[in-house]
Amino acid sequence: MEMERALQRAKRKQLMKTIGIACIVTCVALVIAYKGMTHFTKKQYERLDESLFLRHAVMEPNVTINSQTINSSDLFGGTIVTHRSKEVNGYLVPWGTIESPYTWLNSSVDTTALTSGDAGTDTVGYSYDRPSKQKVATFYHPDVATYHYDVPNDLKAVSQMDGYSAEVALSFTKPVRYKDVVAMIPEESLTIDWVYAFSEPRQADRDGTNGYVAEEPYGFHVAADDPTASLHSFVEALEQWNEKRDDEVVQTYVKRVNDQPIDDVEVLGVTVSGQGPAFQALLDEPLIRAASVGVTVEHVPYIEPKK
């Protein structure tokens, strides 16, 4: 009997020891798993966050990121919410909000919100920002001879909009040096907001004759007090953007402009903003192939237009 009780005590002791070890191992495993998932989730968040800011720096015409916050975040992932706007001659206009999800395994940019929608008829159409439903000022590449839609020239219509400010995307007939663009735009009444640097022409139809607008034009915001610094920041952002893409078009552009002064850099177009009648000065400019109006804002007494 004494021997049996001793064996039972030994078994209970061994069982408790086994349970204790199992609890310790489980706790350690949970801590490691928690730290591991936290690490990978953070990495995915950082990768997505950087990607969103880089994309904005190289291909979002005249768009400002007002805030970028995390929504519904937990151990397994969350959603980055990017609030954006446009400034049109001193007026702030809401632009599409982007919601991009991430998990500890992967992340994805909200490409649906970033892709413009199309509206209009078979021959006359326009693009719009899907979340905000605002009209997009579109660019047209000089190397594409014929487009699916008629190439617009909205300058006359915009110049008749008294009491409004507007942004207009100007596409040129050929690459134009930046200093010649500056000379073309009347500084006292219009602002150069964004430079259309390059893009890949898209030949969409089977016969190769009809292209679509440059949905993803590469370019940069111009700081009026230091346009050279704006160009340098753009080139640096392009190099980071292209690290994992290895896009030959991007590489070629970076090599071409890397050490050039901005005055000598050739551009394909610009986004300009100002009061409607100010655009009359551009009506007879032969270098302008297309002029696509984007956001328009009616003036109010309590907000003074920038120009």
Short mmCIF file of C-alpha atoms in Angstrom, two decimals:
data_model
loop_
_atom_site.label_atom_id
_atom_site.label_comp_id
_atom_site.label_asym_id
_atom_site.label_seq_id
_atom_site.Cartn_x
_atom_site.Cartn_y
_atom_site.Cartn_z
CA MET A 1 0.00 0.00 0.00
CA GLU A 2 2.79 2.38 0.91
CA MET A 3 4.47 1.62 -2.39
CA GLU A 4 1.25 2.33 -4.34
CA ARG A 5 0.77 5.68 -2.60
CA ALA A 6 4.36 6.60 -3.36
CA LEU A 7 3.86 5.70 -7.03
CA GLN A 8 0.65 7.75 -7.20
CA ARG A 9 2.41 10.74 -5.62
CA ALA A 10 5.23 10.36 -8.13
CA LYS A 11 2.74 10.18 -11.01
CA ARG A 12 0.89 13.27 -9.78
CA LYS A 13 4.15 15.10 -9.36
CA GLN A 14 5.24 14.11 -12.87
CA LEU A 15 1.83 15.12 -14.25
CA MET A 16 2.01 18.51 -12.56
CA LYS A 17 5.54 18.95 -13.84
CA THR A 18 4.43 18.06 -17.36
CA ILE A 19 1.47 20.45 -17.14
CA GLY A 20 3.76 23.18 -15.81
CA ILE A 21 6.25 22.68 -18.64
CA ALA A 22 3.41 22.66 -21.17
CA CYS A 23 2.04 25.91 -19.74
CA ILE A 24 5.46 27.54 -19.87
CA VAL A 25 6.08 26.35 -23.44
CA THR A 26 2.62 27.54 -24.48
CA CYS A 27 3.16 30.95 -22.89
CA VAL A 28 6.57 31.31 -24.53
CA ALA A 29 5.12 30.21 -27.88
CA LEU A 30 2.27 32.71 -27.54
CA VAL A 31 4.70 35.51 -26.68
CA ILE A 32 6.90 34.61 -29.66
CA ALA A 33 3.86 34.36 -31.94
CA TYR A 34 2.55 37.70 -30.67
CA LYS A 35 5.88 39.42 -31.18
CA GLY A 36 6.29 37.78 -34.58
CA MET A 37 2.85 38.81 -35.80
CA THR A 38 3.33 42.31 -34.39
CA HIS A 39 6.66 42.57 -36.22
CA PHE A 40 5.28 41.38 -39.57
CA THR A 41 2.11 43.48 -39.25
CA LYS A 42 4.22 46.55 -38.54
CA LYS A 43 6.44 45.78 -41.55
CA GLN A 44 3.41 45.48 -43.83
CA TYR A 45 2.01 48.75 -42.46
CA GLU A 46 5.33 50.57 -42.98
CA ARG A 47 5.66 49.19 -46.51
CA LEU A 48 2.12 50.28 -47.42
CA ASP A 49 2.50 53.67 -45.75
CA GLU A 50 5.71 54.37 -47.69
CA SER A 51 4.16 53.17 -50.94
CA LEU A 52 1.20 55.54 -50.56
CA PHE A 53 3.40 58.54 -49.87
CA LEU A 54 5.79 57.66 -52.71
CA ARG A 55 2.93 57.27 -55.15
CA HIS A 56 1.62 60.67 -54.13
CA ALA A 57 5.08 62.17 -54.63
CA VAL A 58 5.44 60.96 -58.22
CA MET A 59 2.01 60.61 -59.84
CA GLU A 60 -0.89 62.46 -58.21
CA PRO A 61 -1.45 65.76 -60.07
CA ASN A 62 -2.14 68.72 -57.79
CA VAL A 63 -3.25 66.47 -54.91
CA THR A 64 -2.39 67.08 -51.24
CA ILE A 65 -2.37 64.40 -48.53
CA ASN A 66 -3.98 66.07 -45.52
CA SER A 67 -3.65 63.10 -43.18
CA GLN A 68 -2.88 59.41 -43.26
CA THR A 69 -4.23 57.47 -40.29
CA ILE A 70 -4.73 53.87 -39.17
CA ASN A 71 -8.29 52.60 -38.83
CA SER A 72 -9.50 49.31 -37.28
CA SER A 73 -5.99 48.24 -36.30
CA ASP A 74 -5.35 45.01 -34.39
CA LEU A 75 -2.80 42.20 -34.13
CA PHE A 76 -3.75 40.81 -37.52
CA GLY A 77 -3.75 44.07 -39.51
CA GLY A 78 -5.74 47.20 -40.20
CA THR A 79 -6.58 49.85 -42.77
CA ILE A 80 -4.66 52.98 -43.71
CA VAL A 81 -7.05 55.83 -44.48
CA THR A 82 -5.60 58.60 -46.66
CA HIS A 83 -7.51 61.88 -46.65
CA ARG A 84 -6.73 64.05 -49.68
CA SER A 85 -7.66 67.42 -51.13
CA LYS A 86 -6.82 69.81 -53.95
CA GLU A 87 -6.00 73.49 -53.69
CA VAL A 88 -7.42 75.54 -56.55
CA ASN A 89 -6.28 79.15 -56.41
CA GLY A 90 -6.54 79.27 -52.62
CA TYR A 91 -9.70 77.14 -52.30
CA LEU A 92 -9.45 73.69 -50.69
CA VAL A 93 -11.58 71.04 -52.40
CA PRO A 94 -12.14 67.49 -51.04
CA TRP A 95 -10.54 64.76 -53.15
CA GLY A 96 -11.00 61.01 -52.97
CA THR A 97 -10.26 59.25 -49.68
CA ILE A 98 -8.23 56.05 -50.05
CA GLU A 99 -8.70 53.03 -47.76
CA SER A 100 -5.85 50.55 -48.12
CA PRO A 101 -5.90 47.31 -46.06
CA TYR A 102 -2.92 45.43 -44.65
CA THR A 103 -2.44 42.19 -42.70
CA TRP A 104 0.58 40.53 -41.16
CA LEU A 105 0.97 38.62 -44.44
CA ASN A 106 0.43 41.28 -47.12
CA SER A 107 -0.90 44.73 -47.99
CA SER A 108 -2.66 46.34 -50.94
CA VAL A 109 -3.25 49.88 -52.19
CA ASP A 110 -6.86 50.83 -52.92
CA THR A 111 -6.41 50.83 -56.70
CA THR A 112 -10.14 51.17 -57.36
CA ALA A 113 -10.24 54.58 -55.68
CA LEU A 114 -7.05 55.63 -57.46
CA THR A 115 -8.29 54.65 -60.93
CA SER A 116 -10.36 57.31 -62.67
CA GLY A 117 -13.85 56.52 -63.88
CA ASP A 118 -15.05 57.43 -67.39
CA ALA A 119 -18.23 59.24 -68.38
CA GLY A 120 -19.62 60.77 -71.56
CA THR A 121 -20.46 59.60 -75.07
CA ASP A 122 -18.50 57.53 -77.59
CA THR A 123 -16.59 60.58 -78.85
CA VAL A 124 -16.83 63.16 -76.07
CA GLY A 125 -15.94 61.97 -72.61
CA TYR A 126 -14.17 62.87 -69.42
CA SER A 127 -12.55 61.19 -66.42
CA TYR A 128 -13.68 61.60 -62.83
CA ASP A 129 -12.33 60.75 -59.39
CA ARG A 130 -14.37 57.77 -58.21
CA PRO A 131 -14.74 58.59 -54.48
CA SER A 132 -15.40 62.35 -54.79
CA LYS A 133 -17.00 62.32 -58.28
CA GLN A 134 -14.97 65.43 -59.15
CA LYS A 135 -13.83 65.84 -62.76
CA VAL A 136 -10.18 64.91 -63.36
CA ALA A 137 -7.93 67.25 -65.32
CA THR A 138 -6.34 64.79 -67.75
CA PHE A 139 -3.09 64.89 -69.71
CA TYR A 140 -2.44 63.77 -73.30
CA HIS A 141 0.91 62.44 -74.48
CA PRO A 142 2.41 64.20 -77.52
CA ASP A 143 3.51 60.90 -79.09
CA VAL A 144 -0.05 59.57 -79.32
CA ALA A 145 -1.50 61.00 -82.54
CA THR A 146 -5.13 59.94 -82.10
CA TYR A 147 -7.11 59.36 -78.93
CA HIS A 148 -10.27 57.36 -78.27
CA TYR A 149 -11.99 60.59 -77.21
CA ASP A 150 -11.58 63.94 -78.91
CA VAL A 151 -8.68 65.87 -77.40
CA PRO A 152 -10.32 68.68 -75.37
CA ASN A 153 -9.54 72.37 -75.32
CA ASP A 154 -11.51 73.84 -72.45
CA LEU A 155 -9.67 77.18 -72.34
CA LYS A 156 -12.40 79.20 -74.06
CA ALA A 157 -15.14 77.79 -71.83
CA VAL A 158 -13.11 78.30 -68.65
CA SER A 159 -12.13 81.86 -69.62
CA GLN A 160 -15.84 82.74 -69.66
CA MET A 161 -16.38 81.52 -66.07
CA ASP A 162 -16.37 84.80 -64.21
CA GLY A 163 -16.59 84.36 -60.44
CA TYR A 164 -14.93 80.93 -60.54
CA SER A 165 -11.44 79.51 -60.10
CA ALA A 166 -10.32 76.41 -61.96
CA GLU A 167 -7.47 73.99 -62.43
CA VAL A 168 -6.57 73.06 -66.01
CA ALA A 169 -4.17 70.37 -67.26
CA LEU A 170 -2.24 71.74 -70.24
CA SER A 171 -0.68 69.13 -72.55
CA PHE A 172 1.89 70.33 -75.08
CA THR A 173 2.38 69.44 -78.73
CA LYS A 174 5.97 68.42 -77.92
CA PRO A 175 8.33 68.40 -74.93
CA VAL A 176 8.93 72.00 -73.81
CA ARG A 177 11.71 73.35 -71.60
CA TYR A 178 10.48 74.39 -68.18
CA LYS A 179 11.81 77.94 -68.53
CA ASP A 180 9.77 78.33 -71.73
CA VAL A 181 6.68 77.08 -69.90
CA VAL A 182 7.24 79.67 -67.16
CA ALA A 183 7.51 82.36 -69.83
CA MET A 184 4.24 81.14 -71.37
CA ILE A 185 2.15 81.25 -68.16
CA PRO A 186 1.28 84.76 -66.88
CA GLU A 187 2.70 84.70 -63.35
CA GLU A 188 0.52 87.51 -62.05
CA SER A 189 -2.75 85.65 -62.74
CA LEU A 190 -2.02 81.90 -63.04
CA THR A 191 -0.08 79.44 -60.86
CA ILE A 192 1.88 76.43 -62.09
CA ASP A 193 0.85 73.77 -59.55
CA TRP A 194 2.16 70.53 -61.01
CA VAL A 195 4.51 69.40 -63.80
CA TYR A 196 3.68 66.49 -66.13
CA ALA A 197 7.13 64.99 -66.60
CA PHE A 198 6.55 61.73 -68.49
CA SER A 199 4.34 58.67 -68.89
CA GLU A 200 4.01 55.60 -71.04
CA PRO A 201 1.74 56.23 -74.05
CA ARG A 202 -1.03 53.64 -74.12
CA GLN A 203 -2.20 52.34 -77.47
CA ALA A 204 -5.46 50.71 -76.51
CA ASP A 205 -7.32 49.69 -79.64
CA ARG A 206 -6.40 46.68 -81.74
CA ASP A 207 -5.27 48.70 -84.74
CA GLY A 208 -2.95 50.76 -82.52
CA THR A 209 -4.32 54.13 -83.58
CA ASN A 210 -6.43 55.14 -80.61
CA GLY A 211 -4.88 55.82 -77.23
CA TYR A 212 -6.39 56.68 -73.90
CA VAL A 213 -5.46 59.53 -71.63
CA ALA A 214 -2.33 59.28 -69.50
CA GLU A 215 -4.05 57.73 -66.48
CA GLU A 216 -0.81 57.61 -64.51
CA PRO A 217 1.25 60.62 -65.51
CA TYR A 218 4.50 60.98 -63.60
CA GLY A 219 5.27 64.46 -62.32
CA PHE A 220 5.73 66.70 -59.32
CA HIS A 221 4.34 69.63 -57.39
CA VAL A 222 6.29 72.84 -58.00
CA ALA A 223 7.30 74.99 -55.05
CA ALA A 224 7.21 78.54 -56.39
CA ASP A 225 10.14 79.65 -54.24
CA ASP A 226 12.41 76.70 -55.14
CA PRO A 227 11.42 74.70 -58.25
CA THR A 228 14.90 73.15 -58.43
CA ALA A 229 14.42 71.53 -55.01
CA SER A 230 11.04 70.25 -56.22
CA LEU A 231 12.74 68.53 -59.16
CA HIS A 232 15.43 66.99 -56.95
CA SER A 233 12.83 65.66 -54.50
CA PHE A 234 10.89 64.19 -57.42
CA VAL A 235 13.96 62.38 -58.77
CA GLU A 236 14.78 60.96 -55.32
CA ALA A 237 11.20 59.76 -54.89
CA LEU A 238 11.27 58.19 -58.38
CA GLU A 239 14.42 56.24 -57.50
CA GLN A 240 12.78 54.87 -54.35
CA TRP A 241 9.52 54.18 -56.22
CA ASN A 242 11.39 52.20 -58.86
CA GLU A 243 13.57 50.09 -56.54
CA LYS A 244 11.18 47.12 -56.68
CA ARG A 245 9.60 47.90 -60.06
CA ASP A 246 12.69 48.22 -62.26
CA ASP A 247 10.70 50.23 -64.83
CA GLU A 248 12.91 51.11 -67.80
CA VAL A 249 10.90 54.26 -68.61
CA VAL A 250 11.48 55.58 -65.08
CA GLN A 251 15.18 54.68 -65.20
CA THR A 252 15.63 56.48 -68.52
CA TYR A 253 13.97 59.64 -67.23
CA VAL A 254 16.05 59.70 -64.02
CA LYS A 255 19.30 59.34 -65.99
CA ARG A 256 18.27 62.11 -68.39
CA VAL A 257 17.37 64.77 -65.81
CA ASN A 258 19.48 63.76 -62.82
CA ASP A 259 21.98 66.64 -63.07
CA GLN A 260 19.99 69.05 -65.22
CA PRO A 261 18.89 72.48 -63.98
CA ILE A 262 15.12 72.64 -63.94
CA ASP A 263 15.07 75.43 -66.53
CA ASP A 264 16.45 73.01 -69.13
CA VAL A 265 14.27 70.02 -68.20
CA GLU A 266 11.70 69.22 -70.88
CA VAL A 267 8.14 68.67 -69.67
CA LEU A 268 5.04 67.33 -71.41
CA GLY A 269 2.50 69.53 -69.64
CA VAL A 270 1.55 71.41 -66.48
CA THR A 271 -1.44 71.87 -64.22
CA VAL A 272 -2.24 75.56 -63.74
CA SER A 273 -4.88 77.25 -61.62
CA GLY A 274 -6.39 80.70 -61.43
CA GLN A 275 -9.56 82.66 -61.97
CA GLY A 276 -11.54 81.75 -65.07
CA PRO A 277 -10.94 84.92 -67.13
CA ALA A 278 -7.16 84.61 -66.58
CA PHE A 279 -7.06 81.60 -68.92
CA GLN A 280 -7.91 83.85 -71.86
CA ALA A 281 -4.19 84.69 -72.08
CA LEU A 282 -3.51 81.11 -73.23
CA LEU A 283 -6.18 80.86 -75.94
CA ASP A 284 -3.82 81.37 -78.89
CA GLU A 285 -0.76 79.54 -77.51
CA PRO A 286 0.43 77.21 -80.33
CA LEU A 287 2.34 74.84 -78.01
CA ILE A 288 -0.84 73.81 -76.16
CA ARG A 289 -2.30 70.66 -77.68
CA ALA A 290 -4.96 69.97 -75.05
CA ALA A 291 -6.49 71.84 -72.13
CA SER A 292 -8.56 69.70 -69.78
CA VAL A 293 -10.38 71.43 -66.95
CA GLY A 294 -10.56 69.63 -63.62
CA VAL A 295 -11.98 71.03 -60.40
CA THR A 296 -13.83 74.35 -60.58
CA VAL A 297 -14.80 76.39 -57.52
CA GLU A 298 -17.32 79.20 -57.24
CA HIS A 299 -15.96 82.17 -55.30
CA VAL A 300 -17.42 83.10 -51.93
CA PRO A 301 -17.05 86.46 -50.15
CA TYR A 302 -15.15 85.07 -47.16
CA ILE A 303 -12.32 83.33 -49.08
CA GLU A 304 -9.91 85.44 -51.11
CA PRO A 305 -8.54 83.78 -54.28
CA LYS A 306 -4.76 83.45 -54.31
CA LYS A 307 -4.57 85.27 -57.66
#
